[in-house]
Coordinates of C-alpha atoms in Angstrom, one line a residue:
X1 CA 25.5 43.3 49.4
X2 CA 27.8 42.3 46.3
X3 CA 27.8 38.9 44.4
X4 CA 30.8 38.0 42.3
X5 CA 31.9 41.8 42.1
X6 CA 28.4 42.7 41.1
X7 CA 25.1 44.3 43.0
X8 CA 22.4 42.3 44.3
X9 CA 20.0 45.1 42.6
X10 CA 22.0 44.7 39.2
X11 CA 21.6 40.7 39.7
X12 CA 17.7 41.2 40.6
X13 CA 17.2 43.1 37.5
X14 CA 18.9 40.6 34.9
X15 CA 16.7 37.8 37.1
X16 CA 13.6 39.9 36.4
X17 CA 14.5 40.4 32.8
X18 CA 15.0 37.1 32.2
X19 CA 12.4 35.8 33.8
X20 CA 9.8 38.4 31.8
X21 CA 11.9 37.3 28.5
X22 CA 11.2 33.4 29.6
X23 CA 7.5 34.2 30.2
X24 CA 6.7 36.3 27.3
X25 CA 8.6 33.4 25.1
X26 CA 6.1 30.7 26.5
X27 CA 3.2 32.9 25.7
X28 CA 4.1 33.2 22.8
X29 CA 4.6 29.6 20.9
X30 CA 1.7 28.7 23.7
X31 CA -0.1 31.2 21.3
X32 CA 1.2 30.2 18.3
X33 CA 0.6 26.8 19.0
X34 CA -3.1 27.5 19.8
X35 CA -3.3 29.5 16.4
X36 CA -1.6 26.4 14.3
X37 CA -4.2 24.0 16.3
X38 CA -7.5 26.3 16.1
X39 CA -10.6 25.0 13.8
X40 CA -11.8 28.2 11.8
X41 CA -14.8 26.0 10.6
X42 CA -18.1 25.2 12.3
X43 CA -19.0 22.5 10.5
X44 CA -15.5 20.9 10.6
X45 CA -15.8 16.9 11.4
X46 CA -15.6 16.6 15.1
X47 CA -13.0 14.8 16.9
X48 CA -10.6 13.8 20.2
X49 CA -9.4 16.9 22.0
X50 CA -5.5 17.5 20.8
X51 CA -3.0 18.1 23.1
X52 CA -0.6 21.4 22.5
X53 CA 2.2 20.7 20.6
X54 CA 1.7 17.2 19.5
X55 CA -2.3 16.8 19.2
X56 CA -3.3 13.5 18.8
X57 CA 0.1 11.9 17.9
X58 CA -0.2 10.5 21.4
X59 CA -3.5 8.8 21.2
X60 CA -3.0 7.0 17.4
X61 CA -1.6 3.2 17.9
X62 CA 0.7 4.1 14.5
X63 CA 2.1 0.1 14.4
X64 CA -1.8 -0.7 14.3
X65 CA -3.7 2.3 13.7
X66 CA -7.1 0.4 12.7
X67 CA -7.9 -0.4 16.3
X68 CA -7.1 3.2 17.1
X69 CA -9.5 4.3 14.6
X70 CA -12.2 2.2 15.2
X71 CA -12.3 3.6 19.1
X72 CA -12.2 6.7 17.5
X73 CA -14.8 5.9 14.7
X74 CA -17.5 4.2 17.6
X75 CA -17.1 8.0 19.5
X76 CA -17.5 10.3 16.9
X77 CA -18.9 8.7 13.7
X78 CA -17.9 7.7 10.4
X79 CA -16.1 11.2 9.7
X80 CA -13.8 12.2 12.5
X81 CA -10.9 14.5 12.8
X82 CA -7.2 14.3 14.3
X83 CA -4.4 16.6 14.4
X84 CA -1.3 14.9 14.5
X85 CA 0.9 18.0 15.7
X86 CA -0.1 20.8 13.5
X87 CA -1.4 18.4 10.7
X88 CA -4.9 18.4 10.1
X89 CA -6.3 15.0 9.4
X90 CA -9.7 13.6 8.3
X91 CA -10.5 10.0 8.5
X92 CA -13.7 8.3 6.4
X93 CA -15.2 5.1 7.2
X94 CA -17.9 2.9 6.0
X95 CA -19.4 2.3 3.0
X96 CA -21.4 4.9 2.4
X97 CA -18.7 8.3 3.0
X98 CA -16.3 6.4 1.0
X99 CA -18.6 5.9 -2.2
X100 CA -19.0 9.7 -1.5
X101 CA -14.8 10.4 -1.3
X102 CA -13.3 8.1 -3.5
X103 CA -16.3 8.2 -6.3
X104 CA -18.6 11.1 -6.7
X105 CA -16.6 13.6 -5.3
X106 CA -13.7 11.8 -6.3
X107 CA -11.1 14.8 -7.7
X108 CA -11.7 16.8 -5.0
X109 CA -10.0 14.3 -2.7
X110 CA -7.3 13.1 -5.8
X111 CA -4.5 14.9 -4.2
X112 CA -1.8 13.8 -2.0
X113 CA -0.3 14.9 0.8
X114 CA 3.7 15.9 1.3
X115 CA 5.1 14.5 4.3
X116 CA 8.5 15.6 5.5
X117 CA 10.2 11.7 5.5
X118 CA 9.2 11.9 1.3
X119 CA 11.7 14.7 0.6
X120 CA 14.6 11.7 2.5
X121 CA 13.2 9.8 -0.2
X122 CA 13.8 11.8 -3.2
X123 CA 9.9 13.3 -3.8
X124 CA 10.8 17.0 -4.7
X125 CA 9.4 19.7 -7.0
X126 CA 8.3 17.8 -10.3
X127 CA 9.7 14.5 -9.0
X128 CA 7.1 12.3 -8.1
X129 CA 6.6 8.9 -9.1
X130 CA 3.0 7.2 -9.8
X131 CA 1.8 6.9 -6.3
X132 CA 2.8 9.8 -3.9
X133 CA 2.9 12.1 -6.3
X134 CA 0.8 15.6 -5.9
X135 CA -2.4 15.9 -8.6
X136 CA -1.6 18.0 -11.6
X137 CA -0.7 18.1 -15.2
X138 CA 2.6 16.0 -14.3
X139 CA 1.2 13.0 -12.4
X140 CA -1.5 12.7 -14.5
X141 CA 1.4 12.5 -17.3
X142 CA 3.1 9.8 -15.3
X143 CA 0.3 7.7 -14.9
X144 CA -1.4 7.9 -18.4
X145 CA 2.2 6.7 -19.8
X146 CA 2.7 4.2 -16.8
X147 CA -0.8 2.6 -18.4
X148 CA -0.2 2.9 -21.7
X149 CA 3.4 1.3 -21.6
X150 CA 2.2 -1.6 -19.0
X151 CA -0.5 -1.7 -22.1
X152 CA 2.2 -2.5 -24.4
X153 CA 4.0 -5.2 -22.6
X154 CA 0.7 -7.1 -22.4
X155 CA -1.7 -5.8 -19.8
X156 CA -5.1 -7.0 -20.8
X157 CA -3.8 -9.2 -23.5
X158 CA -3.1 -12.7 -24.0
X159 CA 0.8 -12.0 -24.4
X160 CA 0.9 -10.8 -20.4
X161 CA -1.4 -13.8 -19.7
X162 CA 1.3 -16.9 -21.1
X163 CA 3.9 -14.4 -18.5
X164 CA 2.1 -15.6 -15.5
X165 CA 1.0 -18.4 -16.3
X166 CA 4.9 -19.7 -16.8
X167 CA 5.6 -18.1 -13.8
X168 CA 2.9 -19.8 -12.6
X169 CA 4.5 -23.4 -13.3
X170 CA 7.7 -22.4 -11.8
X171 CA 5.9 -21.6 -8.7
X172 CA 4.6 -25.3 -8.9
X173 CA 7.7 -26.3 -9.7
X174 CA 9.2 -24.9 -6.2
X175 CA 6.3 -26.2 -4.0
X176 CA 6.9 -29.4 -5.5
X177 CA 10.7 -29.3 -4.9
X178 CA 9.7 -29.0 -0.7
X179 CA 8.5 -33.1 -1.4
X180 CA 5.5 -33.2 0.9
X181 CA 8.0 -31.6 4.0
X182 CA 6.8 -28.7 6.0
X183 CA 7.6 -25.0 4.8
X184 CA 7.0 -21.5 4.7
X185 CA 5.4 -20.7 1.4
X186 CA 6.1 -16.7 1.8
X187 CA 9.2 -16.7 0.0
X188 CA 8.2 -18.5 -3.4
X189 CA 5.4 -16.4 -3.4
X190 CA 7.2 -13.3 -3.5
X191 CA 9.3 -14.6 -5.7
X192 CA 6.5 -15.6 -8.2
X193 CA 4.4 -12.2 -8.0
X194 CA 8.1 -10.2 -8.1
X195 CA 8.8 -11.7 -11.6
X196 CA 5.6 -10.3 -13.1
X197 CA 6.7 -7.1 -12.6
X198 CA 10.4 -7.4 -12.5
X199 CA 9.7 -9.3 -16.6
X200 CA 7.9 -6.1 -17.6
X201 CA 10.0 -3.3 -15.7
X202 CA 13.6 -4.5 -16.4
X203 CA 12.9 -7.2 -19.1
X204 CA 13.6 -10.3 -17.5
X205 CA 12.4 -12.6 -14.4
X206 CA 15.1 -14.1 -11.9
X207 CA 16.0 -17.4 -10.4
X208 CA 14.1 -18.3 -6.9
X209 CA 17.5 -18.5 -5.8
X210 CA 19.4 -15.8 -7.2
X211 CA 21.4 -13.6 -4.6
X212 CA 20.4 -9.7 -6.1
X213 CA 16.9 -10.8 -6.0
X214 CA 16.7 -11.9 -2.6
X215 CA 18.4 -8.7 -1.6
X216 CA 15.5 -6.6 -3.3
X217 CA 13.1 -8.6 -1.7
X218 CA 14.6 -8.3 1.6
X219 CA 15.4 -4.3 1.0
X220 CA 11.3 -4.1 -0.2
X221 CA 10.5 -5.9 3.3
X222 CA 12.8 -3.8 5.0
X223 CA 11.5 -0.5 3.7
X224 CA 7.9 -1.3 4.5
X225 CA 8.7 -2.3 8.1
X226 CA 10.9 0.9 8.6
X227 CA 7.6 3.2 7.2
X228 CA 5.3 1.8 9.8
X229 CA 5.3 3.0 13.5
X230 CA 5.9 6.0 15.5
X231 CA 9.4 7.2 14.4
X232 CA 8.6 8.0 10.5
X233 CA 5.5 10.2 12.1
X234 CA 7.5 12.2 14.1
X235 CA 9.9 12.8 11.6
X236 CA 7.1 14.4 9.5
X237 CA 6.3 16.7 12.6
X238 CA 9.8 17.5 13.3
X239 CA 12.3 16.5 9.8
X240 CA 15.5 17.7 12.2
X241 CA 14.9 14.6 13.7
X242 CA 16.4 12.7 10.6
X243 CA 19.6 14.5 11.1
X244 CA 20.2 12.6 14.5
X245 CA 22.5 10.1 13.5
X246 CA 21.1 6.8 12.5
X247 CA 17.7 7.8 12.0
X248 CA 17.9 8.5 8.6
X249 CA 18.9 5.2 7.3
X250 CA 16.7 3.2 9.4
X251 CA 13.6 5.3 8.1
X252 CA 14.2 5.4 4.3
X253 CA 18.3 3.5 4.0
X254 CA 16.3 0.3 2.6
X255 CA 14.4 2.8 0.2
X256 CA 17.1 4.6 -0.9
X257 CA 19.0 1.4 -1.4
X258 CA 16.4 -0.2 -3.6
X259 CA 16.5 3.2 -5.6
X260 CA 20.6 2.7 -6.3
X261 CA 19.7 -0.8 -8.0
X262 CA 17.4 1.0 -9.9
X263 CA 19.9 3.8 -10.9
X264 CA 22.3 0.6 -11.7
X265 CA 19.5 -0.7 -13.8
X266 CA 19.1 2.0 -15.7
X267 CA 23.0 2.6 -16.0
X268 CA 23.1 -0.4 -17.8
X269 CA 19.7 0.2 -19.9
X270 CA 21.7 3.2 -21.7
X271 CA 24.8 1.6 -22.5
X272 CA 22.5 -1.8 -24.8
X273 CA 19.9 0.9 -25.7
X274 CA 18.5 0.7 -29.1
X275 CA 15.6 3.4 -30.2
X276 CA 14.3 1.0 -32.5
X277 CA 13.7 -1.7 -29.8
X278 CA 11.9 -1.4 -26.3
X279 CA 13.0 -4.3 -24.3
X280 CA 10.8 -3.2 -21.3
X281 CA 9.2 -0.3 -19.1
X282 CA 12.9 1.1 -18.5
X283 CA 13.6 1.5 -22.0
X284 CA 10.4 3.0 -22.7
X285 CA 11.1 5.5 -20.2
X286 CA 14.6 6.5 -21.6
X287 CA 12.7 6.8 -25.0
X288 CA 10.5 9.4 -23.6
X289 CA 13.2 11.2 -21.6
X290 CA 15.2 11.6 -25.0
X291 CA 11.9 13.1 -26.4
X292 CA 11.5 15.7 -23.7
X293 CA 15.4 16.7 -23.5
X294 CA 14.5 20.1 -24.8
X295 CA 11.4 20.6 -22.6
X296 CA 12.4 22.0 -19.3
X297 CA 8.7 21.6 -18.1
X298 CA 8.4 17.8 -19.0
X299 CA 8.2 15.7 -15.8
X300 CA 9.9 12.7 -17.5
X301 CA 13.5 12.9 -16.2
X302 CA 15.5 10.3 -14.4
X303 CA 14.4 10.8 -11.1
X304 CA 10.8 10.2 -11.7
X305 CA 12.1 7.2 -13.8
X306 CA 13.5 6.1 -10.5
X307 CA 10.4 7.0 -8.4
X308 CA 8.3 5.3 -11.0
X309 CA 10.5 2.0 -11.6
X310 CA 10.1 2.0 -7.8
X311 CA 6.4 2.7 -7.4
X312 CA 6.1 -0.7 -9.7
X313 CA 8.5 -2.8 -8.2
X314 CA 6.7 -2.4 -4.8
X315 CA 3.0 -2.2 -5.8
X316 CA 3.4 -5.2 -7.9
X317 CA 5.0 -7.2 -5.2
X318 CA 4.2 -7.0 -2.3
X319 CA 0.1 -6.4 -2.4
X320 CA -0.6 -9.4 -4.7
X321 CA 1.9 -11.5 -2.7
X322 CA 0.5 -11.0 0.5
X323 CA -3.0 -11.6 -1.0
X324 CA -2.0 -15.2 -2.0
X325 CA 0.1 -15.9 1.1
X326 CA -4.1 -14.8 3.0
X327 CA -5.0 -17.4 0.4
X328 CA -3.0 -20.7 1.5
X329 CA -4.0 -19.6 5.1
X330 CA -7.5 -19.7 5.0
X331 CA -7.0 -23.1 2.6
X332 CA -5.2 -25.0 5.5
X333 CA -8.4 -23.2 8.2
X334 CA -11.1 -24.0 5.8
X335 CA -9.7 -27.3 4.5
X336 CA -13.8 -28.2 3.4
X337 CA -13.9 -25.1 1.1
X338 CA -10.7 -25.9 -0.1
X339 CA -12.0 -29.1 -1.3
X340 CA -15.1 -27.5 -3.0
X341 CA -12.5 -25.3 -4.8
X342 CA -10.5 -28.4 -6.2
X343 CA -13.8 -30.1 -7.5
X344 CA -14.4 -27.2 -9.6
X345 CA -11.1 -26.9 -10.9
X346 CA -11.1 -30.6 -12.0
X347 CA -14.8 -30.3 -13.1
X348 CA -14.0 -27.3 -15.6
X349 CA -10.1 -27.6 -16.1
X350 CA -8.9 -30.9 -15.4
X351 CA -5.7 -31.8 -14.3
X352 CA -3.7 -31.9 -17.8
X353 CA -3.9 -28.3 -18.7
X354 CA -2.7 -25.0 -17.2
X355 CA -5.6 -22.5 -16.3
X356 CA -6.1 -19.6 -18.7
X357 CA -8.6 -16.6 -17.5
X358 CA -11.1 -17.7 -19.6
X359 CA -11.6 -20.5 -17.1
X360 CA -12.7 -17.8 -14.3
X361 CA -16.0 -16.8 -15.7
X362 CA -17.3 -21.0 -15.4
X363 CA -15.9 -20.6 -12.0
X364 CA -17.9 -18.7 -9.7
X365 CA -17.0 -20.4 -6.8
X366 CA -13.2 -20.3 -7.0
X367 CA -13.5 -16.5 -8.0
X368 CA -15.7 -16.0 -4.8
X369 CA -13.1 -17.8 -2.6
X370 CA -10.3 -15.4 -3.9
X371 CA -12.5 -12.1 -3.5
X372 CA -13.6 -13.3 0.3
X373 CA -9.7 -13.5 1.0
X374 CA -9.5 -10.1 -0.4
X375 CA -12.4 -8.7 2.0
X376 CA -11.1 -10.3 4.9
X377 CA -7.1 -10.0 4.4
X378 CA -7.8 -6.5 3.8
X379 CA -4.3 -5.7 2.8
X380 CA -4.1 -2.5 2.3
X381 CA -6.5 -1.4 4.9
X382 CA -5.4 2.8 4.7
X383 CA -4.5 2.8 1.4
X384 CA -2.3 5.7 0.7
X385 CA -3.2 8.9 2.1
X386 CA -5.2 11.4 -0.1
X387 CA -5.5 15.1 -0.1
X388 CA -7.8 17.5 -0.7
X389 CA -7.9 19.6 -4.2
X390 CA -9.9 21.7 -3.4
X391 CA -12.5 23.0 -0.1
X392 CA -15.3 20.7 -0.3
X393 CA -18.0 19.1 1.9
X394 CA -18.9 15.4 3.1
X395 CA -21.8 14.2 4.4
X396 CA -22.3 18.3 6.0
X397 CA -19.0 18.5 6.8
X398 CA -16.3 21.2 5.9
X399 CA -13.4 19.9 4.5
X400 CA -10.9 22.5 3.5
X401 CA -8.4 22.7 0.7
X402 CA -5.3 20.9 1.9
X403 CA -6.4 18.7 4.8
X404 CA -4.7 14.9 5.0
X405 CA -7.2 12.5 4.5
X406 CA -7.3 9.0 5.3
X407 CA -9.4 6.4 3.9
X408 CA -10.3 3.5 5.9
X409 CA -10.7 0.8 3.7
X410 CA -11.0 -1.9 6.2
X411 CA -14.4 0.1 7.4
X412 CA -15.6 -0.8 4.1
X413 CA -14.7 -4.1 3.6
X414 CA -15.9 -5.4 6.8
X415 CA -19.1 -2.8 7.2
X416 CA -21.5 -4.7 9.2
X417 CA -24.4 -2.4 7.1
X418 CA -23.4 -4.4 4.0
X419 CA -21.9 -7.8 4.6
X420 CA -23.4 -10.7 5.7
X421 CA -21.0 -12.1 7.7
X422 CA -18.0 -9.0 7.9
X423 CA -15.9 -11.1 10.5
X424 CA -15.8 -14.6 9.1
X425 CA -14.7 -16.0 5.9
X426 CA -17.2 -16.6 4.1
X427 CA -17.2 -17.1 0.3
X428 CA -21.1 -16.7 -0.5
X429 CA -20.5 -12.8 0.4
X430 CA -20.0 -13.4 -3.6
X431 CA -22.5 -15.8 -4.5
X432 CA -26.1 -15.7 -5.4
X433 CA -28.9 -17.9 -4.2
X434 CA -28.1 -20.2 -7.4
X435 CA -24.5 -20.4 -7.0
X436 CA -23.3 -17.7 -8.9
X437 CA -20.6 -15.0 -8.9
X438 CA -22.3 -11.5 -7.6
X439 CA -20.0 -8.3 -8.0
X440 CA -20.5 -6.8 -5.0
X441 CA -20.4 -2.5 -4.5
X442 CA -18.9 -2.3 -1.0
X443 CA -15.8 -4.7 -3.2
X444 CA -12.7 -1.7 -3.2
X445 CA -9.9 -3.1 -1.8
X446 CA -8.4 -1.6 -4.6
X447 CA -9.4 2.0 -3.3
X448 CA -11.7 3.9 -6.0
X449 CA -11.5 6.8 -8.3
X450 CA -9.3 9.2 -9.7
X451 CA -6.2 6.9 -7.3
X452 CA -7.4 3.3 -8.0
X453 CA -5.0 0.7 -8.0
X454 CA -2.9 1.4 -11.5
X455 CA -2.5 -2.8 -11.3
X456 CA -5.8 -4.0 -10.6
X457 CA -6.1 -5.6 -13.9
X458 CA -2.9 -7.0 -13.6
X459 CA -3.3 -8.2 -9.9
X460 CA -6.8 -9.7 -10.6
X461 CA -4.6 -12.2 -13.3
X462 CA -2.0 -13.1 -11.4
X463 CA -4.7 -13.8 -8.4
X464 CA -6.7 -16.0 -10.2
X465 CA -3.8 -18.2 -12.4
X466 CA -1.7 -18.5 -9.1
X467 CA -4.0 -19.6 -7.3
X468 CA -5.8 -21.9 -9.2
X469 CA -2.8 -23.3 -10.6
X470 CA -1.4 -24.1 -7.3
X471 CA -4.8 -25.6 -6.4
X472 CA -4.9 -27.6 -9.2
X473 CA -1.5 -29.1 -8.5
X474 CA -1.3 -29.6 -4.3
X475 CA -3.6 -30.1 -1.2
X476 CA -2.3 -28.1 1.2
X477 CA -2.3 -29.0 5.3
X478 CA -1.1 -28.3 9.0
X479 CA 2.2 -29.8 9.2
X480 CA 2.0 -32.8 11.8
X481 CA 3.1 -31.7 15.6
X482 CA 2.9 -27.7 14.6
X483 CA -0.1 -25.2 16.0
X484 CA -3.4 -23.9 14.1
X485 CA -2.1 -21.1 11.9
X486 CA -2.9 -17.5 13.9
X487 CA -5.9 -15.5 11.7
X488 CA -4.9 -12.2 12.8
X489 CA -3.0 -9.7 11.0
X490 CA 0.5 -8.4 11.5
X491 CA 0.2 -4.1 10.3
X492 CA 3.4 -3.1 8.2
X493 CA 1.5 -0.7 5.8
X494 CA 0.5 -3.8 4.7
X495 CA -1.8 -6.5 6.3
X496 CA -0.6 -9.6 5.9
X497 CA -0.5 -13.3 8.0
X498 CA 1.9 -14.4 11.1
X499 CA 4.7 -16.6 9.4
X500 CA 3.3 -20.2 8.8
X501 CA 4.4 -23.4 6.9
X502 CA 2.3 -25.9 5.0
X503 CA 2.6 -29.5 3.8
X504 CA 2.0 -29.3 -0.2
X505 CA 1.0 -33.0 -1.3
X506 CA 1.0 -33.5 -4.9
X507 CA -2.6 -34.7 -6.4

């Protein structure tokens, strides 16, 4: 019998030699897969049962992975593993393992990892900003000059102080401008915190109703939506995805557009720059990029002056202002706390002068209210992710060299071993029996260690004179006819509040 000219035995043959090539194929990645996927370590953390190919990517909520996690974290403890394709991945939670990671053991966990989506963004070889950027002799460069210039423009001094607190009044000055009618407070707030950093990166603040800085702060809201969800995780498993068109841009276009301003800023810098004067953190990077021309090993080029300038903008905008926006909220819930706030701001300030930080230390309960809004907004409740430096061991656990690691923050701040009341708000978490301020361990929202926060210092000012400025100047309530503001959070890398709007009435 012939088919198409050719014998049924030649046909049977190719059949059987396709099918043994199609079997042996299958074996093979199944093998291969099973040999990415395998544990080598006894004592590795234990965790769900991955699935070929994609492990646990399937069984990780990645637009709220908290809720995910604490499943997880109830089933297998406070160290558990996932493997999201052929990624291994440990998570820590509670108090206790993270004092251990982020603390005593904290350089063997200061590394970070390298996902696929950060080479889209422009994190290659010995480019690497402040806060992604791998632990070695070049990020530690980065950062100890990041400090000392953010040092120079007034960190810790009274100079940065008189910044905020101007920016402070113009703050006032636009929640006054609303006249008592309802609105959403989110926008002036990022403008406010935005200007800190903006004064001190590229030398100058900008109008609340300037066009360019709108557009930032829409292209910084943009790229922190687009880096949350499924989509930027499977482009880490499989970076090919990025080439299908229109993936790209909506993972990192808002990133890379925030990083042509910055190229446009910088532009700019060179053609006004003068050695002798340094106008701002720009400026002081182009000093030491001149320095290091020669030096073909120096990390400061003009990429990582990009990656840097960038690391700042975002970090000192968006954290800070999503801390204060937490703040207003739980003022219009708790309107009786709110009113014990005001008393001690007219008992120790007044109502003539601006607050200064000075004031802080006679006002334990006002500095109480803003850390409890840091506990229970939790905004950053995964931090970034770390790496390990080196094979190491938690709790009994193997961790080897190279294995993700997230930190969950939020297991800290609300560990029901530590806090009174983890759930609620509830100021005395910060308070002693007599009414005063009590630093409190289990405090990190900040992270720990060898990757804390590089603007604490500066956040902690612009918390406290915000805050208490705006305090000092409005009471702040419902809006007539509109619902009880929603508590819960909404998870773009960020925690922050459901839109809301407020009546501001002048004191």
């Amino acid at each position: 019998m012939q088919l198409s000219g050719l014998p049924w035995s030649l046909l049977t043959a190719c059949w059987d030699r396709l099918t043994l090539l199609g079997l042996s194929i299958t074996v093979f990645v199944l093998v291969f897969d099973f040999m990415k996927r395998r544990k080598k370590w006894s004592n590795y953390p234990p965790g769900p049962t991955s699935l070929p190919f994609v492990g646990n990517l399937t069984q990780v909520d990645f637009n709220n992975p908290l809720v995910s996690f604490e499943k997880l974290r109830k089933q297998f403890g406070n160290i558990f593993s996932l493997q999201l394709a052929w990624q291994n991945v440990i998570v820590v939670n509670g108090f206790e393992v993270m004092k251990e990671v982020l603390i005593h053991k904290s350089e063997d966990f200061a590394d970070r990892a390298h996902f696929a989506i950060m080479d889209l963004m422009g994190y290659k070889d010995n480019c690497q900003g402040l806060i992604a950027g791998r632990y070695g002799d070049a990020w530690k460069e980065q950062r100890r000059f990041a400090l000392t210039t953010l040092r120079n423009f007034g960190l810790g001094k009274k100079s940065l102080e008189k910044r905020v607190i101007e920016e402070a009044r113009c703050l006032c000055s636009a929640f006054e401008s609303e006249e008592g009618c309802p609105f959403d407070p989110h926008h002036f707030i990022n403008n406010a915190s935005s200007n800190v950093i903006c004064s001190i990166t590229f030398g100058d603040r900008f109008e609340y109703n300037d066009k360019m800085f709108h557009r930032l702060l829409d292209l910084l809201k943009q790229h922190m939506d687009g880096a949350t969800g499924f989509l930027p995780q499977l482009i880490n498993v499989l970076p090919c995805i990025a080439n299908i068109p229109g993936v790209q841009q909506k993972v990192v276009g808002p990133y890379l557009q925030l990083k042509s301003y910055i190229k446009e800023v910088a532009r700019e810098h060179k053609e006004t720059w003068d050695q002798a004067v340094t106008r701002d953190f720009v400026d002081a990077y182009l000093s030491e990029i001149e320095k290091a021309r020669d030096d073909s090993k120096s990390s400061f080029t003009e990429e990582n002056l990009f990656l840097t300038t960038i690391d700042l903008f975002v970090a000192g905008t968006e954290t800070t202002a999503t801390t204060l926006y937490w703040c207003l909220l739980y003022m219009l819930l708790h309107p009786d706390i709110q009113g014990r706030v005001q008393d001690e701001i007219d008992r120790v300030i007044g109502r003539s002068r601006s607050p200064v930080m000075e004031d802080q230390a006679k006002m334990p309960y006002t500095n109480a209210v803003i850390h409890e809004v840091q506990r229970i907004g939790d905004v950053a409740p995964l931090g970034v992710p770390h790496m390990t430096y080196r094979d190491t061991e938690i709790q009994g656990f193997f961790i080897p060299k190279g294995t993700t690691v997230m930190t969950n923050l939020s297991s800290v701040l609300k560990d029901e071993t530590v806090w009174e009341k983890p759930h609620q708000f509830y100021p005395e978490h910060f308070l002693d029996s007599d009414g005063n301020f009590v630093k409190r361990e289990a405090f990190l929202p900040f992270s720990a260690g060898r990757r804390v926060c590089l603007g604490e210092q500066l956040a902690r000012v612009e918390l406290f004179i915000f805050f208490t400025s705006l305090m000092q100047r409005f009471t702040f309530t419902i809006p007539d006819n509109q619902p009880k503001p929603r508590e819960e959070a909404v998870f773009h890398q960020l925690q922050s509040p459901h839109h809301f709007k407020i009546c501001a009435t002048v004191r």
